[in-house]
PDB file of C-alpha atoms in Angstrom:
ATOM      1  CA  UNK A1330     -38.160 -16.849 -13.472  1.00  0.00           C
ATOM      2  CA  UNK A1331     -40.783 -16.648 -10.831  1.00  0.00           C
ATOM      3  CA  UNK A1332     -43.372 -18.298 -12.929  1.00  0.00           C
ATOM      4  CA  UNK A1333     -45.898 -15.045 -12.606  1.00  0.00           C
ATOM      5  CA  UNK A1334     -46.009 -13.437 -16.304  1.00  0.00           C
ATOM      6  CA  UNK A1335     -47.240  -9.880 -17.184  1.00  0.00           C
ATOM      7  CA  UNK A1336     -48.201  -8.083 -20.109  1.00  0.00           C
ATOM      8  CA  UNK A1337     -47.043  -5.937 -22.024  1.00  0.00           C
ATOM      9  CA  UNK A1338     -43.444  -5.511 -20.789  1.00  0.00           C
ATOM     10  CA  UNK A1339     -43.638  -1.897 -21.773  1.00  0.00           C
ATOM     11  CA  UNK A1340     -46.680   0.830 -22.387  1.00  0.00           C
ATOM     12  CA  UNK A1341     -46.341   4.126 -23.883  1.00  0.00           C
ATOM     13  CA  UNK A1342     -49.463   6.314 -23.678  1.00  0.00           C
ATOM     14  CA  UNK A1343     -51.108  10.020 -23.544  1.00  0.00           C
ATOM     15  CA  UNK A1344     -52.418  11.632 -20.779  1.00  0.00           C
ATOM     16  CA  UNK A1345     -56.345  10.787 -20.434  1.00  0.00           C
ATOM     17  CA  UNK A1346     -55.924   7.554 -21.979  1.00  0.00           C
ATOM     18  CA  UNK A1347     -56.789   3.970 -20.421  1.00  0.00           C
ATOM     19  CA  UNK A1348     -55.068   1.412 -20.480  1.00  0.00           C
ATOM     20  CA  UNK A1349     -54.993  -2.451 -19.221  1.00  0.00           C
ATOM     21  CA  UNK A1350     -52.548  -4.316 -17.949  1.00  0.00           C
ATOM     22  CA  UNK A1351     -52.512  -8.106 -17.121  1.00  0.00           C
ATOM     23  CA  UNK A1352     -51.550 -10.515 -15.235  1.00  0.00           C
ATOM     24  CA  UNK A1353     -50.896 -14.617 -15.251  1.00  0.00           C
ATOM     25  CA  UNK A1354     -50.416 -15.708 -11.710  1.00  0.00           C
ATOM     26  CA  UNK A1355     -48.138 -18.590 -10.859  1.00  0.00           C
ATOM     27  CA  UNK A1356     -49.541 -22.118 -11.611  1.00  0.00           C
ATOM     28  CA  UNK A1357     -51.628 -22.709  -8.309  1.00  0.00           C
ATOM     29  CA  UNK A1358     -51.993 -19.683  -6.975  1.00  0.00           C
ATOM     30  CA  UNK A1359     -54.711 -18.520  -5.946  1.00  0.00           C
ATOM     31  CA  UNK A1360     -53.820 -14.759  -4.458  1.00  0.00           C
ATOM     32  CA  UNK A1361     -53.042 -11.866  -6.782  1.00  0.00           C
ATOM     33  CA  UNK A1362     -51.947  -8.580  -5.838  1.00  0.00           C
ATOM     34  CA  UNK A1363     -50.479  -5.301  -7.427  1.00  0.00           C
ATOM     35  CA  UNK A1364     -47.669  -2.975  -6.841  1.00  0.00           C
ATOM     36  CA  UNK A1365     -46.785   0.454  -8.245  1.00  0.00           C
ATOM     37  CA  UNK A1366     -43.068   1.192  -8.350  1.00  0.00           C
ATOM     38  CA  UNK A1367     -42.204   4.690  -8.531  1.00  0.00           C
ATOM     39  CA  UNK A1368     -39.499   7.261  -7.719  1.00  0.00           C
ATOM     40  CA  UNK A1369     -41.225   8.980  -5.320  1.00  0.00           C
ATOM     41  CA  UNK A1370     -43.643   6.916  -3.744  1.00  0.00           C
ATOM     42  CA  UNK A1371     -41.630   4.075  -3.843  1.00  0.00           C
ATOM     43  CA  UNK A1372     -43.504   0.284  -3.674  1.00  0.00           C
ATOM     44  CA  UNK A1373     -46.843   1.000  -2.599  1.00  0.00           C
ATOM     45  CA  UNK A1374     -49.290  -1.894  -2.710  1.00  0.00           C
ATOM     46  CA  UNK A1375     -52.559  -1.535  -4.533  1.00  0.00           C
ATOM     47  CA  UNK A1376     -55.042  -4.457  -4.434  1.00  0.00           C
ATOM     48  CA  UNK A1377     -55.203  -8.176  -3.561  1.00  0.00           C
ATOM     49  CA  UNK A1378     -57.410 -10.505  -5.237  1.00  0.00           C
ATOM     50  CA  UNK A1379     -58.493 -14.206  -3.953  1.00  0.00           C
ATOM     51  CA  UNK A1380     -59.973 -16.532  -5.666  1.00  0.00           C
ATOM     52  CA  UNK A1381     -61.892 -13.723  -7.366  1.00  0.00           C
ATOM     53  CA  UNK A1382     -62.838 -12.058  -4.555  1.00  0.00           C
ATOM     54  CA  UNK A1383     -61.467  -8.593  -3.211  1.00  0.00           C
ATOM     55  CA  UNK A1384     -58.996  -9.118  -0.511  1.00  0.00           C
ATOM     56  CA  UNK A1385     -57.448  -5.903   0.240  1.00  0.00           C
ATOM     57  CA  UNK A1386     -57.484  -2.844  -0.901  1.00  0.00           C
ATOM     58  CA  UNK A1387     -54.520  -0.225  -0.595  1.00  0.00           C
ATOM     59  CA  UNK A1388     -53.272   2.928  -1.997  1.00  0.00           C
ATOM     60  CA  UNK A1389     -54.950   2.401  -5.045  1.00  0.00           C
ATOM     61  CA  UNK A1390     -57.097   5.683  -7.056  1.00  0.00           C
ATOM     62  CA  UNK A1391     -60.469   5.536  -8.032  1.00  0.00           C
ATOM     63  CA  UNK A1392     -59.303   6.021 -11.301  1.00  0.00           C
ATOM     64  CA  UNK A1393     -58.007   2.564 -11.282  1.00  0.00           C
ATOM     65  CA  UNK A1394     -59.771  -0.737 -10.800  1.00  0.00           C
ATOM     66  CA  UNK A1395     -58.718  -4.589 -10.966  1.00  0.00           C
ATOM     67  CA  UNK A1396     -60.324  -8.183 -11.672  1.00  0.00           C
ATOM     68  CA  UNK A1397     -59.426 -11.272 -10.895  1.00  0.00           C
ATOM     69  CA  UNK A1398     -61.080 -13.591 -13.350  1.00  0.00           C
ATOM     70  CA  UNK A1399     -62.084 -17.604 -13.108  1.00  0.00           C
ATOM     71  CA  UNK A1400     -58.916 -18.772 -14.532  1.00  0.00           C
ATOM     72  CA  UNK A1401     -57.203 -16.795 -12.104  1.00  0.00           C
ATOM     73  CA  UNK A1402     -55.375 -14.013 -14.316  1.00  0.00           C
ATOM     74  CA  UNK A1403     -55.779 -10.678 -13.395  1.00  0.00           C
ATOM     75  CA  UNK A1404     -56.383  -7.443 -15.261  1.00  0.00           C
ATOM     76  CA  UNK A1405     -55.499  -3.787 -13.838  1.00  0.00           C
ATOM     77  CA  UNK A1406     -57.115  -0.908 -15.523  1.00  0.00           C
ATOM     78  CA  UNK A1407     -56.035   2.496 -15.666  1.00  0.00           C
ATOM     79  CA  UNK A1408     -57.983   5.464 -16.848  1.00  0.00           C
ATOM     80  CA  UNK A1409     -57.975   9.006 -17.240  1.00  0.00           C
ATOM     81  CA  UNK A1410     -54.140   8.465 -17.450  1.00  0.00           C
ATOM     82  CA  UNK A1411     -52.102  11.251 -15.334  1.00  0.00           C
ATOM     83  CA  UNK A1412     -48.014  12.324 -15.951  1.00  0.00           C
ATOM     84  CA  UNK A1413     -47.699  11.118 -12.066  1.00  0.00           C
ATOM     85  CA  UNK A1414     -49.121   7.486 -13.236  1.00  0.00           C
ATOM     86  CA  UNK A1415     -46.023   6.971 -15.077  1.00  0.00           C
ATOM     87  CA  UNK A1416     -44.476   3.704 -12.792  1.00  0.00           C
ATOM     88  CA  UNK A1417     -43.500   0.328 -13.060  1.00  0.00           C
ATOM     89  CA  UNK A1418     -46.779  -1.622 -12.690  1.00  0.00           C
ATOM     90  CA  UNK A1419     -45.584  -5.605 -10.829  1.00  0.00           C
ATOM     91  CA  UNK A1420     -48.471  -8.408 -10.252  1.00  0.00           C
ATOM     92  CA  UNK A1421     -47.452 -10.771  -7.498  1.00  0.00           C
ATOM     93  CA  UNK A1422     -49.258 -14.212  -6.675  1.00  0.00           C
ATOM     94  CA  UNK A1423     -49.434 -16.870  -3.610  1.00  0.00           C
ATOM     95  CA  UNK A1424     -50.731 -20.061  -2.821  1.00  0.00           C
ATOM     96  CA  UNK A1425     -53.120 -18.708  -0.077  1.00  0.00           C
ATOM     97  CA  UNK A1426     -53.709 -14.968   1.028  1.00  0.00           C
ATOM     98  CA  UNK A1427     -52.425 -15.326   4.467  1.00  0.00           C
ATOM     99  CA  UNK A1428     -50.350 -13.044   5.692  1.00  0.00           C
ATOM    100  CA  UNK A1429     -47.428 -15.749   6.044  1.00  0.00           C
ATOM    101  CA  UNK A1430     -47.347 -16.495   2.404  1.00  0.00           C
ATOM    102  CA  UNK A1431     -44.652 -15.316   0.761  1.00  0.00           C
ATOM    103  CA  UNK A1432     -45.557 -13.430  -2.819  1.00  0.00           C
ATOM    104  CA  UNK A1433     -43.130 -14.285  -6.299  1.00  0.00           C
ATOM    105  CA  UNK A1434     -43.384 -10.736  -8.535  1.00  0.00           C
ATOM    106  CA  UNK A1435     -43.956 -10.664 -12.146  1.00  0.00           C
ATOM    107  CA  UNK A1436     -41.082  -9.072 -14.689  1.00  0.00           C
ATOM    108  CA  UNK A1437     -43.437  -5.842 -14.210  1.00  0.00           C
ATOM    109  CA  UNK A1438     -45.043  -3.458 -16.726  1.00  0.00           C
ATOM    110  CA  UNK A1439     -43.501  -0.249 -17.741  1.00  0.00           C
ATOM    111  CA  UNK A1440     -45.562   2.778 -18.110  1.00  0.00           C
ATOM    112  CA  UNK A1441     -44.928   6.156 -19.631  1.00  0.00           C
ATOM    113  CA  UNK A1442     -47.635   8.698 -19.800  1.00  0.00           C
ATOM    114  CA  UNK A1443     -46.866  11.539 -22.103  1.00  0.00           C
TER     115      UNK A1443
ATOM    116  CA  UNK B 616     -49.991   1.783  11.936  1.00  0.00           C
ATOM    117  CA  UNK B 617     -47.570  -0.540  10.304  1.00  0.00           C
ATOM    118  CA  UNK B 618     -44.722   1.095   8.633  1.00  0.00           C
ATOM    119  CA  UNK B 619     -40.780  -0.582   8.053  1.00  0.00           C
ATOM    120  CA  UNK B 620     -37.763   1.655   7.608  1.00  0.00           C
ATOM    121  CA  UNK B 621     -34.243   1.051   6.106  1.00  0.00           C
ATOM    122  CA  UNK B 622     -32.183   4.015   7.667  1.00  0.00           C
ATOM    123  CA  UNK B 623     -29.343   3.410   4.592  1.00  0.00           C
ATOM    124  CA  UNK B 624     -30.029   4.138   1.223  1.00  0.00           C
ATOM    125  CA  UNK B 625     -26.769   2.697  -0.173  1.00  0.00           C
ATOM    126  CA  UNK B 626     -24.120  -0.117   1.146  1.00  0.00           C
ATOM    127  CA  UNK B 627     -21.374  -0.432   0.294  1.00  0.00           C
ATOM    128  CA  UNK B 628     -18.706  -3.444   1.056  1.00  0.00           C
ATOM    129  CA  UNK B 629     -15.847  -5.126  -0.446  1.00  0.00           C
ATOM    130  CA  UNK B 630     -15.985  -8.592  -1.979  1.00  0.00           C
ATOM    131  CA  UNK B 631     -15.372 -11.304   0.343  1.00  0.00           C
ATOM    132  CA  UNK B 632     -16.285  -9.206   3.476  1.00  0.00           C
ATOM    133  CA  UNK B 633     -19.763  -9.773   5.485  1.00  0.00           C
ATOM    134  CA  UNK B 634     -22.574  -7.183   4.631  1.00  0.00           C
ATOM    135  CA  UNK B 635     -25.185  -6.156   6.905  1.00  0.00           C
ATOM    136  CA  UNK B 636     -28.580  -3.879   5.442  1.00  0.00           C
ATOM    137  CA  UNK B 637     -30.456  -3.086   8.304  1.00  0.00           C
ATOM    138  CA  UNK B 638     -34.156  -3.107   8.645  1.00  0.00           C
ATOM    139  CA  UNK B 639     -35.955  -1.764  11.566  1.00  0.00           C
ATOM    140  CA  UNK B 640     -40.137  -2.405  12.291  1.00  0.00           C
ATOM    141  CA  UNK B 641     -43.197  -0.938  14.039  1.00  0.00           C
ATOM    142  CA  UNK B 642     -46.198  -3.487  13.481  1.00  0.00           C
ATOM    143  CA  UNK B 643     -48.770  -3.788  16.479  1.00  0.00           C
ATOM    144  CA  UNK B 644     -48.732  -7.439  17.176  1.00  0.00           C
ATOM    145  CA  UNK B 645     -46.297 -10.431  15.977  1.00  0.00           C
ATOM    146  CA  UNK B 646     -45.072  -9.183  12.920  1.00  0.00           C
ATOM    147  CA  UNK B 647     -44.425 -11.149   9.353  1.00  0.00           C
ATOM    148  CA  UNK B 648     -41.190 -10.023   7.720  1.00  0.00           C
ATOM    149  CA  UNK B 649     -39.945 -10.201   4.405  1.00  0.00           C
ATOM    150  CA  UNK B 650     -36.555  -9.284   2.563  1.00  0.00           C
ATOM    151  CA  UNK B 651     -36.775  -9.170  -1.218  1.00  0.00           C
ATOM    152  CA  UNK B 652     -34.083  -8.178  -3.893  1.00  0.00           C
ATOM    153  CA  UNK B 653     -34.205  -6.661  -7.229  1.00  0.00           C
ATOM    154  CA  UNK B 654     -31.986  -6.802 -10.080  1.00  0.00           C
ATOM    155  CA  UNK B 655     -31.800  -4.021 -12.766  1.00  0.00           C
ATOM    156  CA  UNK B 656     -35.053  -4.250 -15.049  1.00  0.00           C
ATOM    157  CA  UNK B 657     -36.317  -7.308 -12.706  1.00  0.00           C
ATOM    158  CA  UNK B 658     -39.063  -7.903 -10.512  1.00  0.00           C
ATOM    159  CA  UNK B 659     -38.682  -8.632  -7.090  1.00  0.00           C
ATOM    160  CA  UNK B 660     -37.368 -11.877  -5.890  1.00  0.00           C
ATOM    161  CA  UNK B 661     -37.808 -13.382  -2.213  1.00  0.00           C
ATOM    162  CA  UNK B 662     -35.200 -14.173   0.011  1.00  0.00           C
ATOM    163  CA  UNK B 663     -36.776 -14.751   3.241  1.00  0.00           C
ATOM    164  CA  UNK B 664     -39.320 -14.223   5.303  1.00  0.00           C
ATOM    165  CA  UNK B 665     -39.704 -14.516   9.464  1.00  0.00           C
ATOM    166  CA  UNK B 666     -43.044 -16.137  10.794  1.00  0.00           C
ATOM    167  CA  UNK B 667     -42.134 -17.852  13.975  1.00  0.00           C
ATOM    168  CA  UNK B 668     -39.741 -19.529  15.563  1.00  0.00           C
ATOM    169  CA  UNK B 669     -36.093 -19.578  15.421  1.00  0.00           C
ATOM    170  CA  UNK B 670     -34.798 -15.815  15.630  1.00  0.00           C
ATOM    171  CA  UNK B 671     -32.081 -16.733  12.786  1.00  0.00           C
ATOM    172  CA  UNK B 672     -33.860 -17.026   9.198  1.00  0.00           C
ATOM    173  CA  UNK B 673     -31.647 -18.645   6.856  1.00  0.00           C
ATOM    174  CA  UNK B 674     -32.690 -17.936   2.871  1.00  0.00           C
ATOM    175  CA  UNK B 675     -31.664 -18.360  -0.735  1.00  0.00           C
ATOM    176  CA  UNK B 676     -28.121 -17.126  -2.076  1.00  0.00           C
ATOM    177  CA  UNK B 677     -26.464 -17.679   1.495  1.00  0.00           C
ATOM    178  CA  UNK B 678     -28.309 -14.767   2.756  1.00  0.00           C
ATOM    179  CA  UNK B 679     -29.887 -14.766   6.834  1.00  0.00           C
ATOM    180  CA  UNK B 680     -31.831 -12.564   8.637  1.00  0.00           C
ATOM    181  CA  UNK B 681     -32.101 -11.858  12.325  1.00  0.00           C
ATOM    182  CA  UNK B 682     -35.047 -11.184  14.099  1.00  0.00           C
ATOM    183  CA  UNK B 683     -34.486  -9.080  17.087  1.00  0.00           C
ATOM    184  CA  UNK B 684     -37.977  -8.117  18.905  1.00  0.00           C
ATOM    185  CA  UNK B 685     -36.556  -6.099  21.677  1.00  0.00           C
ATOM    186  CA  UNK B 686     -35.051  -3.887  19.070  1.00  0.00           C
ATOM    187  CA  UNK B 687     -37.907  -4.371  16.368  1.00  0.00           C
ATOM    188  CA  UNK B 688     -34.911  -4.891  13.834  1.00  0.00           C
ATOM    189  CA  UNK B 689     -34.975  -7.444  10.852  1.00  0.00           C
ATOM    190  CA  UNK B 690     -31.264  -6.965   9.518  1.00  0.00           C
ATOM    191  CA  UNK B 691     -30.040  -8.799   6.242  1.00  0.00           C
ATOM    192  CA  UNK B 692     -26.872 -10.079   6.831  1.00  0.00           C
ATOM    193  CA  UNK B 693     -24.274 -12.689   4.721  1.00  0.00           C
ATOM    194  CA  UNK B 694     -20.879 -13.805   5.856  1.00  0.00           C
ATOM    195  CA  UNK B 695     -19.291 -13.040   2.474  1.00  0.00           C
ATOM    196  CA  UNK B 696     -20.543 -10.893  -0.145  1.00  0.00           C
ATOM    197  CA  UNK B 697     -20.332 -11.546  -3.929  1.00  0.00           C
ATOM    198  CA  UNK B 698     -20.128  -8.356  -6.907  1.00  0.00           C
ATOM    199  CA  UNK B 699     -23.184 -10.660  -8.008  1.00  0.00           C
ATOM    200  CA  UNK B 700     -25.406  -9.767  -4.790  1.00  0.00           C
ATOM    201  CA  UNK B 701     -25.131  -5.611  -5.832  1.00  0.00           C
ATOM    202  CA  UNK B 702     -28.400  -5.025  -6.529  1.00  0.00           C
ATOM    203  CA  UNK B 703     -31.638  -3.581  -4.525  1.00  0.00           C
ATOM    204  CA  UNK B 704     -33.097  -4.913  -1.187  1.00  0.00           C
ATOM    205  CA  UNK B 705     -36.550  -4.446   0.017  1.00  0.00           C
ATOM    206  CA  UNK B 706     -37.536  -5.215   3.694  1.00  0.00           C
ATOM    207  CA  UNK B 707     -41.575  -5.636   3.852  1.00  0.00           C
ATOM    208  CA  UNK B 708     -43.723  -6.183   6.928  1.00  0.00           C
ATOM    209  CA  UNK B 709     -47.195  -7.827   6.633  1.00  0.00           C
ATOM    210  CA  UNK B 710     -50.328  -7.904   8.425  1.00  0.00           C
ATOM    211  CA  UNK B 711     -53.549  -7.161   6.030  1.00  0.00           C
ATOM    212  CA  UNK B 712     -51.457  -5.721   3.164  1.00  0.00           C
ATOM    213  CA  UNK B 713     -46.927  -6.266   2.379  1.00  0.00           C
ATOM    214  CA  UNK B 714     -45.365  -2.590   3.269  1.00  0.00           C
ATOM    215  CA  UNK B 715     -42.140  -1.952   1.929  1.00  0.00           C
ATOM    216  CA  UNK B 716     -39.007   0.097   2.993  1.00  0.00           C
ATOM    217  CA  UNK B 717     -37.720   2.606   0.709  1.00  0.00           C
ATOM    218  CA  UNK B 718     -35.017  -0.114  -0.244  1.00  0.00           C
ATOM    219  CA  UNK B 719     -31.455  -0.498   0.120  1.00  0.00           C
ATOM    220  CA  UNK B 720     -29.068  -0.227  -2.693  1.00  0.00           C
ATOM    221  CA  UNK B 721     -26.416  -2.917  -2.184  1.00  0.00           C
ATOM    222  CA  UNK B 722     -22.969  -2.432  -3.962  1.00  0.00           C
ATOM    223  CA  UNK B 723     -20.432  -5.258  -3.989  1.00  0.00           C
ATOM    224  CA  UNK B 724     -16.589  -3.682  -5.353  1.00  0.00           C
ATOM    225  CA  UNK B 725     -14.209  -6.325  -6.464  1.00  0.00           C
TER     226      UNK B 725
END
């Protein structure tokens, strides 16, 4: 158990929809950051958060936007739900953002767009 | 650009024998590297990670890494596998953002 928790473990929705998904970083943590795991793209990182700040920004669609709130926990929303959004979702966490910190991955969220 | 490549998708090796997944790099400066591993329906899990220092990284579940800058390789290595170690390995460079390979799949036969 890496100590980072996300909900829900799985989400089955319809194309157009939005959905959120969230995060609990580790205890002490400050960084946050989001993957998308899929078949064809493989892990592709999304967004860092700091503190509450933006960090870094990756491959991540307009259609899809992040938080990082005072208490640390993070929320990643998707909208206007496409087929080829269908992934496993992970949040990650470290101490500092540096690039020398290693990051401990959440269980991930599944999601299905139908 | 910074981009990190695992030529195999699949290893295969034989209890008891040492297993190598390789891991090559192109990052423009000193790079930060990472291996990770994922079980079925798991997140990913670090191993180890190369900073500075000593070329030999030595990580968790008897796993080691060596850093080899002439050949921009980052290879995963343990002297003697377990069926428990099958699973997926992901090399990852850093600078601004983590890149990952396309992973490894690592099978362990009895």
């Amino acid at each position: 158990d890496s100590g980072v928790t996300q909900t829900p473990k799985h989400l089955i929705t319809a194309t157009g929809q939005r959905v959120t998904l969230r995060c609990s970083p580790r205890s002490g943590d400050l960084s946050v950051y989001w993957y998308q795991q899929s078949l064809d793209q493989g892990l592709q990182f999304l967004i860092q958060y700091y503190n509450g700040e933006e960090r870094a920004k990756g491959n991540i669609l307009e259609r899809f936007s992040a938080q990082q709130f005072p208490d640390l926990h993070s929320e990643l929303n998707l909208s206007s739900l496409e087929l080829g959004d269908s992934a496993l979702y992970f949040c990650a966490s470290s101490v500092l953002a540096g690039a020398n910190n290693e990051q401990f991955f959440g269980p991930g969220t599944r999601l299905t767009v139908l | 650009a910074q981009s990190v490549a695992q030529p195999e998708d699949q290893v295969n090796v034989a209890e008891g024998n040492p297993l190598t997944v390789k891991c090559t790099y192109s990052v423009s400066g000193n790079p930060y590297l990472f291996w990770y591993v994922q079980y079925p329906n798991r997140g990913l899990q670090f191993l180890l990670k190369y900073i500075t220092g000593d070329n030999l990284v030595k990580g968790s579940y008897g796993f080691e890494a060596e850093f080899n800058k002439s050949q921009t390789s980052f290879h995963l290595k343990k002297p003697s596998a377990l069926v428990s170690d099958s699973a997926l390995y992901f090399c990852a460079s850093r600078r601004d953002k983590l890149i990952f390979g396309t992973g490894t799949r690592l099978q362990v036969f009895p």
